[in-house]
XYZ file of C-alpha atoms in Angstrom:
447
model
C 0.000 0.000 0.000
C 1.199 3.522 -0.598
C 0.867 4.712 2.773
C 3.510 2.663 4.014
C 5.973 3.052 1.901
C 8.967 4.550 3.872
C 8.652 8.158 2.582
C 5.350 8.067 3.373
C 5.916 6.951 6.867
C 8.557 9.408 6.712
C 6.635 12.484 5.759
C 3.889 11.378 8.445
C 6.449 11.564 11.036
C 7.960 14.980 10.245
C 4.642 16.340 10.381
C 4.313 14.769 13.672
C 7.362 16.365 14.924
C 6.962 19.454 13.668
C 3.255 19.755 15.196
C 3.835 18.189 18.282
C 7.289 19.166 18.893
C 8.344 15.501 19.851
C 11.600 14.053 19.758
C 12.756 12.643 17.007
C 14.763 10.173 17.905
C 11.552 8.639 20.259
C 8.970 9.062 17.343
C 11.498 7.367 15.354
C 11.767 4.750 17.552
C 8.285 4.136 18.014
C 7.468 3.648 14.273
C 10.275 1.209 13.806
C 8.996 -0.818 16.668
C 5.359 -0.939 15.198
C 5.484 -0.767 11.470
C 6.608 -3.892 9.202
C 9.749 -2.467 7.281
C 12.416 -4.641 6.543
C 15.656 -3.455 7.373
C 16.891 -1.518 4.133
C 13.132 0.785 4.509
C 14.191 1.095 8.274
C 17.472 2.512 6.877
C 15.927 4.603 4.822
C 13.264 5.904 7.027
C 16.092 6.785 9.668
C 18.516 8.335 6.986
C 15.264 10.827 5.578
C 13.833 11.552 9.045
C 17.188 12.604 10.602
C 18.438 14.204 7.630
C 15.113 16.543 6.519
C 15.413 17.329 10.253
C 19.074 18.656 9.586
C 19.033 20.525 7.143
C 15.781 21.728 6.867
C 16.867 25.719 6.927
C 19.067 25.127 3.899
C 15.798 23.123 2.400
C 13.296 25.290 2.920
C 15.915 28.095 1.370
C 15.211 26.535 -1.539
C 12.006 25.375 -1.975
C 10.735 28.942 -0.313
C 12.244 30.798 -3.514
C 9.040 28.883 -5.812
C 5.870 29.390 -3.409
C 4.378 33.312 -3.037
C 3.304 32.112 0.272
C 5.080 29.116 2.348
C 3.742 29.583 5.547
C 0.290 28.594 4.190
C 0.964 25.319 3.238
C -0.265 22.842 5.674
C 2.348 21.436 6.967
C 2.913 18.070 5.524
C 3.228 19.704 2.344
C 6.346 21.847 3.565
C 7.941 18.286 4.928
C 7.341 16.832 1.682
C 8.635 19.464 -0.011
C 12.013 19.142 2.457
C 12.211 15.661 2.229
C 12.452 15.521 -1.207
C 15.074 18.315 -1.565
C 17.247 16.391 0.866
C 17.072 13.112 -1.399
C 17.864 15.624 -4.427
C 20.775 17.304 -2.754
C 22.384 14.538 -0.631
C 21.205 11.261 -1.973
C 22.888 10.748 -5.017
C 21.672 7.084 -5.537
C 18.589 7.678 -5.810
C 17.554 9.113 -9.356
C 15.497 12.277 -9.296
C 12.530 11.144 -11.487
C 12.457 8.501 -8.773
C 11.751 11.153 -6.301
C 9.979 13.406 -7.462
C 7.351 10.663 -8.559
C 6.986 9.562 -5.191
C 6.364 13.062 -3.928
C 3.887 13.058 -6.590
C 2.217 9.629 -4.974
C 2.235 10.713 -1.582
C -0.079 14.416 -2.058
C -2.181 12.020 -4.166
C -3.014 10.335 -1.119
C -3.264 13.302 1.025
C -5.821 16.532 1.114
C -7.544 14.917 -2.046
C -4.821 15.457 -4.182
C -5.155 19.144 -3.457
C -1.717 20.287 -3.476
C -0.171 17.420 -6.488
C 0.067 20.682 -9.017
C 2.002 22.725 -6.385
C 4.759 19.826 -5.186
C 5.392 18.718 -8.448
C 6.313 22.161 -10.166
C 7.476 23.371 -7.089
C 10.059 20.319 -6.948
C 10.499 20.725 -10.950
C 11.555 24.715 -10.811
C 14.276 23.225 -7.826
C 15.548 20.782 -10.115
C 16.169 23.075 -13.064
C 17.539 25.777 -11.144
C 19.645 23.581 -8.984
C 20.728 24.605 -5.124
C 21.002 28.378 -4.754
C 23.789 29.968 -4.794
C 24.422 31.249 -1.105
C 26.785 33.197 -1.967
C 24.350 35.412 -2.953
C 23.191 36.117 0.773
C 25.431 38.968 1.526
C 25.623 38.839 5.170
C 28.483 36.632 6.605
C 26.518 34.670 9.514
C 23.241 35.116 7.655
C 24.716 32.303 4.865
C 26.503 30.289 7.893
C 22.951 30.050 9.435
C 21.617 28.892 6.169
C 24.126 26.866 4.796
C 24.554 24.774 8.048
C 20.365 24.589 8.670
C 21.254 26.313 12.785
C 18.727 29.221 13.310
C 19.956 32.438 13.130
C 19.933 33.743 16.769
C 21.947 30.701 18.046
C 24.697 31.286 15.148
C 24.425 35.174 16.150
C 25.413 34.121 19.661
C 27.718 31.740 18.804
C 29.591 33.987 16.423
C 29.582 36.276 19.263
C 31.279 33.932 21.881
C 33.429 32.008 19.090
C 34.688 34.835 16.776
C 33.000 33.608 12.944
C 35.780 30.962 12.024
C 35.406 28.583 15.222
C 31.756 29.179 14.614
C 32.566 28.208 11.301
C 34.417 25.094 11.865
C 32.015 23.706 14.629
C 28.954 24.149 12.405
C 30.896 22.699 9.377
C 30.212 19.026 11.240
C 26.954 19.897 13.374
C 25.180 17.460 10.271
C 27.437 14.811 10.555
C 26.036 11.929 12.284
C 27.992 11.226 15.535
C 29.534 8.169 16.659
C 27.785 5.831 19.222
C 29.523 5.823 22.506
C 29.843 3.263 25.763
C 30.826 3.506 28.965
C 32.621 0.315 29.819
C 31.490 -0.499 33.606
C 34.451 -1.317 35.581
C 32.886 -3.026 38.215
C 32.260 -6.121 35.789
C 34.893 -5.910 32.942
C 37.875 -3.618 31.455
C 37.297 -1.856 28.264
C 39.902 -4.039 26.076
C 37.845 -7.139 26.703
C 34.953 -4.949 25.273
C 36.866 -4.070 22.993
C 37.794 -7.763 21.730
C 34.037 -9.144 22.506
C 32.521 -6.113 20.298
C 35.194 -6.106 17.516
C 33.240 -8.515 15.523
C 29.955 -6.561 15.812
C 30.491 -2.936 15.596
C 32.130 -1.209 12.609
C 35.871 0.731 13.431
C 35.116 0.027 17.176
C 37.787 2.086 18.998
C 39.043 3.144 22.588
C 37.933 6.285 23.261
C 40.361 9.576 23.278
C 39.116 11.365 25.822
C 37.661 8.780 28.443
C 39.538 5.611 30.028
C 36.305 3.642 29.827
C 35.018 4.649 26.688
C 34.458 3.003 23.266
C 33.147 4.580 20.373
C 31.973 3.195 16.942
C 31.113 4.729 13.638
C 27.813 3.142 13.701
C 25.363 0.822 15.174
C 23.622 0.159 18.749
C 25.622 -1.071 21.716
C 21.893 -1.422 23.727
C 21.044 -4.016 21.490
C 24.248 -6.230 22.432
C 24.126 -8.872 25.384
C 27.208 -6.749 27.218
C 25.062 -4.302 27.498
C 21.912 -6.482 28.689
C 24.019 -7.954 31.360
C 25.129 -4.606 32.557
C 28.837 -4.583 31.208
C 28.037 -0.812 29.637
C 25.565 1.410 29.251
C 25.099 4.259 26.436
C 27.008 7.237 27.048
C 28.465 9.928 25.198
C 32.134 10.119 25.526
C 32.295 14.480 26.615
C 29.230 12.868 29.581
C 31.929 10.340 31.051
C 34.417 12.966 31.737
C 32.061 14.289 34.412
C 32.392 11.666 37.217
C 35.984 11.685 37.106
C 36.472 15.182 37.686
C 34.156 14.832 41.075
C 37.447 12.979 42.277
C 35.251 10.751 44.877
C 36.782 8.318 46.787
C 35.008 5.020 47.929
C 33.755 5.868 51.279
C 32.212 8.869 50.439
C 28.757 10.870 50.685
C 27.805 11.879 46.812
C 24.608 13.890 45.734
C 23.753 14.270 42.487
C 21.335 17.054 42.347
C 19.659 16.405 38.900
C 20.049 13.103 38.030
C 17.763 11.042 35.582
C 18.488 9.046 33.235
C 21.209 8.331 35.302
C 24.407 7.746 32.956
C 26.628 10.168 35.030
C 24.703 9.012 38.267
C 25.594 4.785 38.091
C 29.125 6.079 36.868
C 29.877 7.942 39.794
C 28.639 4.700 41.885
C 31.539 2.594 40.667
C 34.083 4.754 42.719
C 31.896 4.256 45.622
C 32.376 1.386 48.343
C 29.060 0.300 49.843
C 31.604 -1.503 52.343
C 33.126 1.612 53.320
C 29.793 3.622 53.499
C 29.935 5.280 50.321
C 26.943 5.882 48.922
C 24.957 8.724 46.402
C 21.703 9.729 46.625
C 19.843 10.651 43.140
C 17.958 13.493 42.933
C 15.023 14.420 40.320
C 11.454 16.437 40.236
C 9.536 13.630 38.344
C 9.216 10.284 40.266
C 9.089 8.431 36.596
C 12.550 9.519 35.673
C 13.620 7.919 38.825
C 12.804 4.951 37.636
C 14.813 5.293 34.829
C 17.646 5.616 37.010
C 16.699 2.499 39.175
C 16.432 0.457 36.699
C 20.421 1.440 35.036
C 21.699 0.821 38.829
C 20.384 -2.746 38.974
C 21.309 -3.424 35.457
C 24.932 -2.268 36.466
C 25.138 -3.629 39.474
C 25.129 -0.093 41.474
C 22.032 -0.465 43.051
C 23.562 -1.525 46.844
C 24.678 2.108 46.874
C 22.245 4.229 45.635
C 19.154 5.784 47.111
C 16.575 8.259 44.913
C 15.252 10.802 45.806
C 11.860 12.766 43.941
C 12.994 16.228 44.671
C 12.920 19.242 43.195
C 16.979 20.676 43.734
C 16.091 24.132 44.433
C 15.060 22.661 47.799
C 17.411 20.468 49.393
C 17.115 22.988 52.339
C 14.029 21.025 53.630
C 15.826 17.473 53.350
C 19.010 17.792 54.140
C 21.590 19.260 56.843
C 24.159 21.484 55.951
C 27.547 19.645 55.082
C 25.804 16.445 54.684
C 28.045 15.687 51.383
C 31.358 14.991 50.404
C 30.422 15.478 46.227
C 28.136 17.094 44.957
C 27.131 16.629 40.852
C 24.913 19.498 39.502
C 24.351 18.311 36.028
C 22.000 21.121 35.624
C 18.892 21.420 33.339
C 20.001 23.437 30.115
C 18.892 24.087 26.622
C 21.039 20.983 25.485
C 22.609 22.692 22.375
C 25.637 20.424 22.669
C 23.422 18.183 21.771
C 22.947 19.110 17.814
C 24.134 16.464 16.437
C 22.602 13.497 18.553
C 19.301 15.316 18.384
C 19.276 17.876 15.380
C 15.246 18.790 16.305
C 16.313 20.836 19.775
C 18.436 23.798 17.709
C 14.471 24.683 16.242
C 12.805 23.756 19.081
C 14.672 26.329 21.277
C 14.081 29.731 21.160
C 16.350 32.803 22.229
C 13.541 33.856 24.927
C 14.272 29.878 26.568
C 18.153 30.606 27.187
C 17.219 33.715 28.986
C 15.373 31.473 32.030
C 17.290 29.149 32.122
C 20.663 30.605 34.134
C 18.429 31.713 36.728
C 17.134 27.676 37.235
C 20.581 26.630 37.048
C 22.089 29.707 39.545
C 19.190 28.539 41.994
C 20.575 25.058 42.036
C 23.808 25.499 42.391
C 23.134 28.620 45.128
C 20.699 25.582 47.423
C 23.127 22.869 46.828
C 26.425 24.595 48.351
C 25.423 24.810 51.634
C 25.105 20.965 52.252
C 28.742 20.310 50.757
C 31.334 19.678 53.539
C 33.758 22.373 53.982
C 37.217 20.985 51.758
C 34.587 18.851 49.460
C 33.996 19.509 45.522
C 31.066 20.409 43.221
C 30.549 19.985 40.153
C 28.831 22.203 37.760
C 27.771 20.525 34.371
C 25.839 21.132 30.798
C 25.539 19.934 27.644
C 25.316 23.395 26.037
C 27.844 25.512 24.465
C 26.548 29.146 25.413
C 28.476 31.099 27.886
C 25.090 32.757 29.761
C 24.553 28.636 31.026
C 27.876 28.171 31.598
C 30.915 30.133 32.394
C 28.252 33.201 33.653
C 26.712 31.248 35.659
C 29.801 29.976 37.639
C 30.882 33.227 37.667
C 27.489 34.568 39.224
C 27.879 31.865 42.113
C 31.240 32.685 42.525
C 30.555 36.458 43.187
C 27.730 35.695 45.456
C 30.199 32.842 47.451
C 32.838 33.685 48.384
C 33.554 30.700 50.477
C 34.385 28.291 46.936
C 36.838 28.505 44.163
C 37.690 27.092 41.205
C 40.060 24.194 40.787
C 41.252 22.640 37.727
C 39.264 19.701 35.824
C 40.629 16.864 36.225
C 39.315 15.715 33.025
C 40.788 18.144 31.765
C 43.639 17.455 33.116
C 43.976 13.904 32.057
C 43.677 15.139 28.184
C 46.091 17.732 28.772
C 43.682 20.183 27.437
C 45.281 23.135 25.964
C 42.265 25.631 26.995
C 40.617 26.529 29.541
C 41.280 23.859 32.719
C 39.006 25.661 35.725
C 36.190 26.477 32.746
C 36.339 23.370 30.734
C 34.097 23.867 27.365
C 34.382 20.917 24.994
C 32.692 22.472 21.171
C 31.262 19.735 18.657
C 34.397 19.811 16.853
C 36.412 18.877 19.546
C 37.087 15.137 19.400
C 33.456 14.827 17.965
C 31.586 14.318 20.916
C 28.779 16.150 22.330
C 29.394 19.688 23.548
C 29.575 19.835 26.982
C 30.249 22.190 29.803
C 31.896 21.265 33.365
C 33.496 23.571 36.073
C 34.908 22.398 39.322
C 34.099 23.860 42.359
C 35.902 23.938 46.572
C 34.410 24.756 49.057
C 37.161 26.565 51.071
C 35.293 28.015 54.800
């Protein structure tokens, strides 16, 4: 049938996203799971989805240039129109007649074959003319935004912080489809006997370069493994494991970690801890369901003996704990995730400039509630995975004005890379080793 073809399931699921403002990677998921493709369609639908969701600036840039009036098109017409400029720009395989007869099928099938006229010379006039020439666009971060599908306030702000050619260079592989990533748990294996069980599975499996108990592959899904079923690793992005490390805990220690679902950073801080020795962490989060999602990681790791959860909302620790109750303290705070571009291309449209502007004030409140229940001589850390200053380095800097009873210490991530920037502010960009942007500071309490 025609409406299951997978461009069709495709262009049903943009729309989705688009109206509904889901995830992509979840609607994605869900489709998979309950539609009969065979593996080759599920390629396909994957490759279309995640790239129309990439570059879809760039596409509509071009289809725009054809229609008097763009923004009254219903919106499945506007992802067909996308999805079939992606094939025509980046899938050379498939042969344009191919295409554009499909898009042709599909508004058959939808509106009453309302809009068939419009897609098909709208698609024709794109094929003559070919892609636009953005060199036309005469302003410098105008044509970056454009040309690398990232909205124009966020490249305005990143130009700002960057200077235009780091901008440059980081959105020049913001498209590019990232690596999967595993954190090797220690408590139950060593990464090179991952390595050697894996090596047969995964394509160009390698030892991470910036964690000791990473492994990173240019493509497929560690979850689906048995290592992973029997708790061996867990999926992590590479930039995420340099967080517990730089908390420097030590087995008999007292750990909070203010904000912690799904729990990646939270079950890899557990494996320095000795339940022996009374070490122990206590998980943190508002929703009681996201709790469970760090439950069930412990007892799939085998972490659960010295964790305890928590459904709390971090602002008030006040009204549950004592003052230097903790040894650690993790605030992995809630941010606009722009480091996360790559993994999930739907959150640089899904954000808005008026968004960043709350959310230092959420993160400031954390950090301000958490420091009185560190011990005096213990360490906090301060985490993101953004790559704007106002959720990062200002908002240390705002907590450090207002206490002056911490200081900054050096990363010792950072550290162990020997990383040639900033150590007490450590800002890892998308182009840097090709992980996820990410964000941590380090901070002693001192009196």
């Amino acid at each position: 049938m025609q409406n299951k073809t997978p461009r069709y399931l495709a262009v049903n699921l943009l729309e989705s996203i688009e109206q509904q403002q889901r995830y992509a990677n979840l609607s994605l998921n869900h489709l998979l799971q309950h539609e009969r493709l065979s593996d080759v369609d599920k390629h396909l639908v994957t490759r279309l989805v995640y790239g129309t969701i990439q570059w879809q600036l760039r596409l509509d840039y071009n289809w725009r240039a054809f229609v008097k009036t763009p923004d009254n098109l219903p919106i499945w017409v506007q992802m067909l129109l996308r999805m079939s400029l992606y094939q025509l720009f980046f899938l050379d395989k498939v042969p344009a007649h191919a295409i554009l007869n499909e898009a042709n099928e599909i508004a058959k099938t939808r509106d009453h074959g309302r809009y068939v006229k419009l897609v098909n010379a709208v698609l024709r006039h794109v094929q003559r003319a070919g892609e636009q020439d953005y060199q036309q666009i005469a302003n410098d971060v105008e044509r970056l935004s454009i040309t690398s599908s990232v909205p124009l306030w966020l490249t305005q702000r990143l130009v700002e912080q960057y200077g235009f050619e780091r901008c440059k260079n980081m959105l020049a592989v913001v498209n590019q489809p990232p690596r999967a990533s595993a954190r090797v748990n220690t408590l139950k294996t060593n990464r090179d006997e991952m390595l050697d069980e894996l090596a047969t599975t995964f394509t160009d499996i390698k030892l991470s370069e910036v964690s000791s108990v990473g492994l990173t592959a240019a493509g497929g899904n560690f979850a689906q493994t048995t290592a992973f079923k029997n708790g061996e690793l867990t999926i992590q992005d590479e930039s995420s494991m340099l967080v517990a490390p730089s908390l420097q805990v030590e087995p008999q220690h007292q750990v909070l970690d203010a904000c912690s679902a799904p729990g990646g950073k939270t079950t890899h801080i557990a494996t320095y801890l000795d339940p022996e020795q009374g070490g122990s962490i206590t998980a943190l989060d508002i929703h009681q369901r996201k709790l469970k999602l760090v439950e069930d990681n412990a007892q799939r790791l085998g972490v659960d003996d010295r964790l305890t959860t928590l459904p709390l909302d971090a602002r008030k620790v006040d009204q549950t704990f004592a003052d230097e109750t903790f040894d650690r303290i993790l605030v992995d705070a809630p941010c606009s995730g722009l480091g996360l571009m790559r993994r999930k291309p739907e959150i640089r449209y899904a954000k808005q400039e008026q968004d960043i502007t709350r959310l230092p004030e959420i993160q400031g409140d954390i950090l301000a509630a958490s420091a009185a229940k560190l011990k005096v001589g213990g360490l906090m850390v301060y985490s993101t995975c953004t790559i704007l200053a106002a959720e990062n380095q200002e908002v240390v800097q705002n907590f450090l004005n207002n206490h002056t009873n911490f200081t900054l210490t050096k990363v010792k991530a950072a550290q162990d890379i020997n990383w040639a920037g900033d150590q007490e502010m450590f800002q890892l960009l998308l182009d840097d080793y090709q992980t996820d942007g990410f964000f941590i500071a380090c901070l002693k309490r001192i009196n």
